[in-house]
Amino acid sequence: MTSVQKNFVEGNKEYAANFTQGDLALPPSQKYAILTCMDARIDPAAAFNITLGAAHVIRNAGASARAAFRDIVVSQNLLGTTEVLIVKHTGCGMLTFDNEGGRSAVKQNKGDKAAEEVKDLDFLTFQDLEEKVKEDVEWLKSKAVEEGITITGWIYDCKTGKVRSVV
Amino acid sequence: MTSVQKNFVEGNKEYAANFTQGDLALPPSQKYAILTCMDARIDPAAAFNITLGAAHVIRNAGASARAAFRDIVVSQNLLGTTEVLIVKHTGCGMLTFDNEGGRSAVKQNKGDKAAEEVKDLDFLTFQDLEEKVKEDVEWLKSKAVEEGITITGWIYDCKTGKVRSVV
């Protein structure tokens, strides 16, 4: 077992020993979803005040609405949520490269066969944080499948821990 | 502002007021990623003992490795992680329907135009939890881009708060 796995298993033992919320329902009690980045510096439950069982938390590289389309459709059509908050953040890794750079990194790290596997992969990077929040919200709002859903966009500041409203 | 947004903003104010970790680095300090479900009953930081800044946390509907391929590639090739833990869970919503059911739900909830938007969407549902953990791990291991990466599979029990190793 790696040290990462040991930390995971040992930490979980402690969590489970004090766990008292085994009867929560599958559908989110507060009927919303948060879409944010996988970035290690974000703890959504703590930073966004999410009670256990209250909300879906979707996380991917860059908090991309396009990459999360399946998740959002499931959240709203199968599990009854009616609101989505898209929360991107300062200092996002997805601001630091583009498709060409991503593919080069793979080729350099893992070789030609790996490069072949990602040759059509859209990394969905972006260059302007605030614009991308707006664009993602707009894109999602343009979908018929989002009819009646409240969609807002926010930026989390990794230096201060503060969120601010964008759109 | 909706009550969901009020809770988000007010809760964040309190979090930011006590925030002291503004200097964490972008790459995860413990060099690993956790892929788990967006399910509202999972709090990865608490349940899996993830220190702020330590790990990428990727969350989608069903903890799908295929849906998270882009995120995993970014985590490992751009941000230096070398280990992935795939954590699916008991009572997952993705065990309760299939592509046909998903598309019907969209059509019923949002109408024909919405149904058209998801007609080619693969919901990536599954029927056997343990088998799907194994299959996802195997699929990821088969990729050249995963060479040298430690990949393990786990199941989190929403009733007990406990994880167990699958593969």
Coordinates of C-alpha atoms in Angstrom, one line a residue:
Chain A
M1 CA 0.0 0.0 0.0
T2 CA 1.3 3.4 -0.9
S3 CA 1.5 6.2 1.6
V4 CA -1.4 7.9 -0.2
Q5 CA -3.5 4.8 0.1
K6 CA -2.6 4.5 3.8
N7 CA -3.6 8.1 4.5
F8 CA -6.9 7.4 2.6
V9 CA -7.7 4.2 4.5
E10 CA -6.6 5.4 8.0
G11 CA -8.3 8.8 7.6
N12 CA -11.5 7.1 6.4
K13 CA -11.5 4.8 9.5
E14 CA -11.6 7.8 11.7
Y15 CA -14.3 9.4 9.6
A16 CA -16.5 6.3 9.6
A17 CA -16.1 5.8 13.4
N18 CA -17.9 9.1 13.9
F19 CA -20.2 8.9 10.9
T20 CA -23.9 9.5 11.8
Q21 CA -25.4 10.5 8.4
G22 CA -26.1 7.1 6.8
D23 CA -29.8 7.8 6.1
L24 CA -29.4 10.7 3.7
A25 CA -31.5 10.5 0.5
L26 CA -30.0 10.1 -3.0
P27 CA -31.4 13.3 -4.5
P28 CA -29.7 16.5 -3.2
S29 CA -31.9 17.9 -0.4
Q30 CA -31.2 21.6 -1.4
K31 CA -31.8 20.8 -5.1
Y32 CA -28.6 22.4 -6.5
A33 CA -25.3 21.5 -8.1
I34 CA -22.0 23.2 -7.9
L35 CA -19.6 22.9 -10.8
T36 CA -16.0 23.7 -9.8
C37 CA -12.4 22.8 -10.7
M38 CA -10.5 19.7 -9.5
D39 CA -7.8 22.1 -8.2
A40 CA -6.3 20.8 -5.0
R41 CA -6.6 24.2 -3.3
I42 CA -10.5 24.1 -3.3
D43 CA -12.5 22.4 -0.6
P44 CA -16.1 23.0 -1.8
A45 CA -17.9 21.7 1.3
A46 CA -16.0 24.1 3.5
A47 CA -15.5 27.1 1.2
F48 CA -19.0 27.0 -0.2
N49 CA -20.9 25.9 2.9
I50 CA -22.3 22.7 1.4
T51 CA -24.1 20.5 4.0
L52 CA -23.7 16.8 3.5
G53 CA -26.5 15.6 1.2
A54 CA -27.5 19.1 0.1
A55 CA -25.9 19.4 -3.4
H56 CA -24.2 17.6 -6.2
V57 CA -20.5 18.7 -6.5
I58 CA -19.1 18.3 -10.0
R59 CA -15.4 18.8 -10.4
N60 CA -13.3 18.7 -13.5
A61 CA -10.2 20.4 -15.0
G62 CA -11.2 24.1 -15.2
A63 CA -14.8 23.7 -14.1
S64 CA -15.8 23.3 -17.7
A65 CA -19.5 23.3 -18.4
R66 CA -19.0 21.5 -21.7
A67 CA -17.1 18.7 -20.0
A68 CA -19.8 18.5 -17.3
F69 CA -22.8 18.5 -19.6
R70 CA -23.6 14.8 -18.9
D71 CA -23.3 15.4 -15.1
I72 CA -25.6 18.5 -15.2
V73 CA -28.2 16.7 -17.3
V74 CA -28.2 13.8 -14.8
S75 CA -28.4 16.1 -11.9
Q76 CA -31.4 18.0 -13.2
N77 CA -33.3 15.4 -15.1
L78 CA -32.8 12.3 -13.0
L79 CA -32.2 13.8 -9.5
G80 CA -34.3 16.9 -9.5
T81 CA -31.8 19.8 -9.1
T82 CA -32.9 23.2 -10.4
E83 CA -29.9 25.4 -9.9
V84 CA -26.2 25.3 -11.0
L85 CA -23.4 27.5 -9.7
I86 CA -20.3 27.5 -11.9
V87 CA -17.3 28.4 -9.8
K88 CA -14.0 28.9 -11.6
H89 CA -10.9 30.1 -9.7
T90 CA -7.8 32.3 -9.8
G91 CA -4.6 30.7 -10.8
C92 CA -6.2 27.9 -12.6
G93 CA -3.9 25.4 -14.4
M94 CA -6.2 25.6 -17.4
L95 CA -5.0 29.2 -18.0
T96 CA -1.4 28.1 -18.5
F97 CA -1.4 26.0 -21.6
D98 CA -3.3 25.1 -24.8
N99 CA -4.1 22.0 -26.8
E100 CA -0.7 22.0 -28.5
G101 CA 1.0 22.4 -25.1
G102 CA -1.1 19.7 -23.6
R103 CA -0.3 17.2 -26.4
S104 CA 3.4 18.1 -26.2
A105 CA 3.5 17.5 -22.5
V106 CA 1.9 14.0 -23.0
K107 CA 4.4 13.2 -25.8
Q108 CA 7.3 14.3 -23.7
N109 CA 6.2 12.5 -20.5
K110 CA 4.8 9.3 -22.0
G111 CA 5.9 8.9 -25.6
D112 CA 4.4 8.4 -29.0
K113 CA 1.7 5.9 -28.2
A114 CA 0.4 8.1 -25.4
A115 CA 0.5 11.1 -27.7
E116 CA -1.6 9.2 -30.2
E117 CA -4.2 8.6 -27.5
V118 CA -4.7 12.4 -26.9
K119 CA -4.2 13.6 -30.4
D120 CA -8.0 14.5 -30.7
L121 CA -8.4 15.4 -27.0
D122 CA -9.7 18.9 -26.5
F123 CA -8.1 20.0 -23.2
L124 CA -10.7 22.9 -22.9
T125 CA -8.2 25.4 -21.7
F126 CA -9.0 29.1 -21.7
Q127 CA -7.2 32.4 -21.7
D128 CA -9.4 34.8 -19.8
L129 CA -10.9 33.6 -16.5
E130 CA -13.8 36.1 -16.2
E131 CA -14.8 35.8 -19.9
K132 CA -14.8 32.0 -19.6
V133 CA -17.1 32.1 -16.6
K134 CA -19.5 34.2 -18.7
E135 CA -19.1 32.1 -21.8
D136 CA -19.8 28.9 -19.9
V137 CA -22.9 30.3 -18.2
E138 CA -24.2 31.6 -21.6
W139 CA -23.5 28.3 -23.3
L140 CA -25.4 26.3 -20.7
K141 CA -28.3 28.8 -20.8
S142 CA -28.5 28.3 -24.5
K143 CA -29.5 24.7 -24.1
A144 CA -33.1 23.6 -24.2
V145 CA -32.3 21.0 -21.6
E146 CA -31.5 23.9 -19.2
E147 CA -34.9 25.5 -19.5
G148 CA -36.1 26.6 -16.1
I149 CA -32.7 26.1 -14.4
T150 CA -31.0 29.0 -12.5
I151 CA -27.4 29.3 -13.7
T152 CA -24.9 31.6 -12.2
G153 CA -21.1 32.2 -12.6
W154 CA -18.6 32.9 -9.8
I155 CA -14.8 33.2 -9.3
Y156 CA -13.1 31.8 -6.2
D157 CA -9.8 33.4 -5.2
C158 CA -7.3 30.8 -4.0
K159 CA -5.3 33.5 -2.2
T160 CA -8.1 34.9 -0.1
G161 CA -10.7 32.1 0.0
K162 CA -13.3 34.5 -1.2
V163 CA -15.9 34.1 -4.0
R164 CA -17.3 36.9 -6.1
S165 CA -20.2 37.0 -8.4
V166 CA -19.5 37.3 -12.2
V167 CA -22.8 36.6 -13.8
Chain B
M1 CA -30.5 36.1 -5.0
T2 CA -31.8 32.6 -4.4
S3 CA -31.6 31.0 -0.9
V4 CA -28.9 28.7 -2.4
Q5 CA -26.8 31.6 -3.5
K6 CA -27.3 33.3 -0.1
N7 CA -26.1 30.2 1.7
F8 CA -23.1 30.1 -0.7
V9 CA -22.1 33.7 -0.3
E10 CA -22.7 33.9 3.5
G11 CA -21.0 30.6 4.2
N12 CA -18.1 31.7 2.1
K13 CA -17.7 35.0 4.0
E14 CA -17.2 33.0 7.2
Y15 CA -14.8 30.6 5.5
A16 CA -12.7 33.5 4.0
A17 CA -12.6 35.3 7.3
N18 CA -10.7 32.4 8.8
F19 CA -8.8 31.4 5.7
T20 CA -5.0 31.1 6.2
Q21 CA -3.9 28.9 3.3
G22 CA -3.5 31.4 0.5
D23 CA 0.0 30.4 -0.4
L24 CA -0.6 26.8 -1.5
A25 CA 1.1 25.7 -4.7
L26 CA -0.9 24.8 -7.9
P27 CA 0.4 21.2 -8.2
P28 CA -1.0 18.9 -5.6
S29 CA 1.5 18.5 -2.8
Q30 CA 0.9 14.8 -2.3
K31 CA 0.9 14.1 -6.1
Y32 CA -2.4 12.2 -6.3
A33 CA -5.9 12.5 -7.7
I34 CA -9.2 11.1 -6.4
L35 CA -11.9 10.4 -8.8
T36 CA -15.3 10.0 -7.2
C37 CA -19.0 10.6 -7.8
M38 CA -20.8 14.0 -7.7
D39 CA -23.2 12.4 -5.2
A40 CA -24.4 14.8 -2.5
R41 CA -23.7 12.3 0.2
I42 CA -19.9 12.2 -0.3
D43 CA -17.6 14.8 1.3
P44 CA -14.2 13.7 -0.1
A45 CA -12.0 16.0 2.0
A46 CA -13.6 14.7 5.2
A47 CA -14.3 11.1 4.2
F48 CA -10.9 10.5 2.4
N49 CA -8.7 12.7 4.6
I50 CA -7.6 15.1 1.9
T51 CA -5.6 18.0 3.2
L52 CA -6.1 21.3 1.4
G53 CA -3.6 21.4 -1.5
A54 CA -2.8 17.7 -1.4
A55 CA -4.8 16.2 -4.2
H56 CA -6.9 16.8 -7.3
V57 CA -10.5 15.9 -6.6
I58 CA -12.4 15.0 -9.8
R59 CA -16.1 14.3 -9.5
N60 CA -18.6 13.4 -12.1
A61 CA -21.8 11.3 -12.4
G62 CA -20.8 7.8 -11.4
A63 CA -17.0 8.5 -10.9
S64 CA -16.6 7.5 -14.6
A65 CA -13.0 7.1 -15.7
R66 CA -13.9 7.6 -19.3
A67 CA -15.7 10.9 -18.6
A68 CA -12.7 11.9 -16.5
F69 CA -10.0 11.1 -19.0
R70 CA -9.2 14.7 -19.8
D71 CA -9.0 15.6 -16.1
I72 CA -6.7 12.6 -15.4
V73 CA -4.4 13.4 -18.3
V74 CA -4.1 17.0 -17.1
S75 CA -3.5 16.0 -13.5
Q76 CA -0.7 13.7 -14.5
N77 CA 1.0 15.3 -17.4
L78 CA 0.6 19.0 -16.6
L79 CA 0.5 18.9 -12.8
G80 CA 2.7 16.0 -11.9
T81 CA 0.4 13.5 -10.0
T82 CA 1.4 9.9 -10.2
E83 CA -1.5 8.1 -8.5
V84 CA -5.3 7.8 -9.0
L85 CA -7.9 6.4 -6.6
I86 CA -11.2 5.7 -8.3
V87 CA -13.9 5.7 -5.6
K88 CA -17.4 4.7 -6.6
H89 CA -20.2 4.3 -4.0
T90 CA -23.2 2.3 -2.8
G91 CA -26.6 3.5 -3.9
C92 CA -25.2 5.4 -6.9
G93 CA -27.9 7.0 -9.1
M94 CA -26.0 5.7 -12.2
L95 CA -27.1 2.2 -11.2
T96 CA -30.8 3.1 -11.5
F97 CA -31.3 3.9 -15.2
D98 CA -29.8 3.4 -18.7
N99 CA -29.4 5.5 -21.9
E100 CA -33.0 5.0 -22.9
G101 CA -34.3 5.9 -19.5
G102 CA -32.0 9.0 -19.3
R103 CA -33.2 10.2 -22.7
S104 CA -36.9 9.6 -21.8
A105 CA -36.5 11.6 -18.6
V106 CA -35.1 14.5 -20.5
K107 CA -37.9 14.4 -23.1
Q108 CA -40.5 14.2 -20.4
N109 CA -39.0 17.0 -18.3
K110 CA -37.9 19.4 -21.0
G111 CA -39.5 18.4 -24.3
D112 CA -38.5 17.5 -27.8
K113 CA -35.8 20.1 -28.4
A114 CA -34.0 19.1 -25.2
A115 CA -34.4 15.4 -26.1
E116 CA -32.7 16.2 -29.4
E117 CA -29.7 17.7 -27.5
V118 CA -29.1 14.4 -25.6
K119 CA -30.0 11.9 -28.3
D120 CA -26.3 11.0 -28.7
L121 CA -25.3 11.5 -25.1
D122 CA -23.9 8.4 -23.4
F123 CA -25.0 8.6 -19.8
L124 CA -22.3 6.0 -18.9
T125 CA -24.6 4.2 -16.4
F126 CA -23.7 0.8 -15.1
Q127 CA -25.4 -2.2 -13.6
D128 CA -22.8 -3.8 -11.3
L129 CA -21.0 -1.6 -8.9
E130 CA -18.0 -3.8 -8.1
E131 CA -17.6 -4.9 -11.7
K132 CA -17.6 -1.3 -12.9
V133 CA -14.9 -0.3 -10.4
K134 CA -12.7 -3.1 -11.8
E135 CA -13.6 -2.3 -15.4
D136 CA -12.8 1.4 -15.0
V137 CA -9.4 0.6 -13.4
E138 CA -8.6 -1.9 -16.1
W139 CA -9.6 0.6 -18.8
L140 CA -7.4 3.3 -17.4
K141 CA -4.5 0.9 -16.9
S142 CA -4.7 -0.1 -20.6
K143 CA -3.8 3.4 -21.7
A144 CA -0.3 4.3 -22.7
V145 CA -0.8 7.7 -21.2
E146 CA -1.2 6.0 -17.8
E147 CA 2.2 4.3 -17.9
G148 CA 3.9 4.5 -14.5
I149 CA 0.7 5.6 -12.7
T150 CA -0.6 3.8 -9.7
I151 CA -4.3 3.1 -10.2
T152 CA -6.6 1.6 -7.5
G153 CA -10.4 1.1 -7.2
W154 CA -12.5 1.4 -4.1
I155 CA -16.2 1.5 -2.9
Y156 CA -17.5 4.0 -0.4
D157 CA -20.6 2.9 1.6
C158 CA -23.0 5.9 2.0
K159 CA -24.7 4.1 4.9
T160 CA -21.6 3.5 7.0
G161 CA -19.1 6.1 5.7
K162 CA -16.6 3.3 5.1
V163 CA -14.4 2.6 2.1
R164 CA -13.2 -0.8 1.0
S165 CA -10.6 -1.8 -1.5
V166 CA -11.8 -3.5 -4.7
V167 CA -8.7 -3.6 -6.9

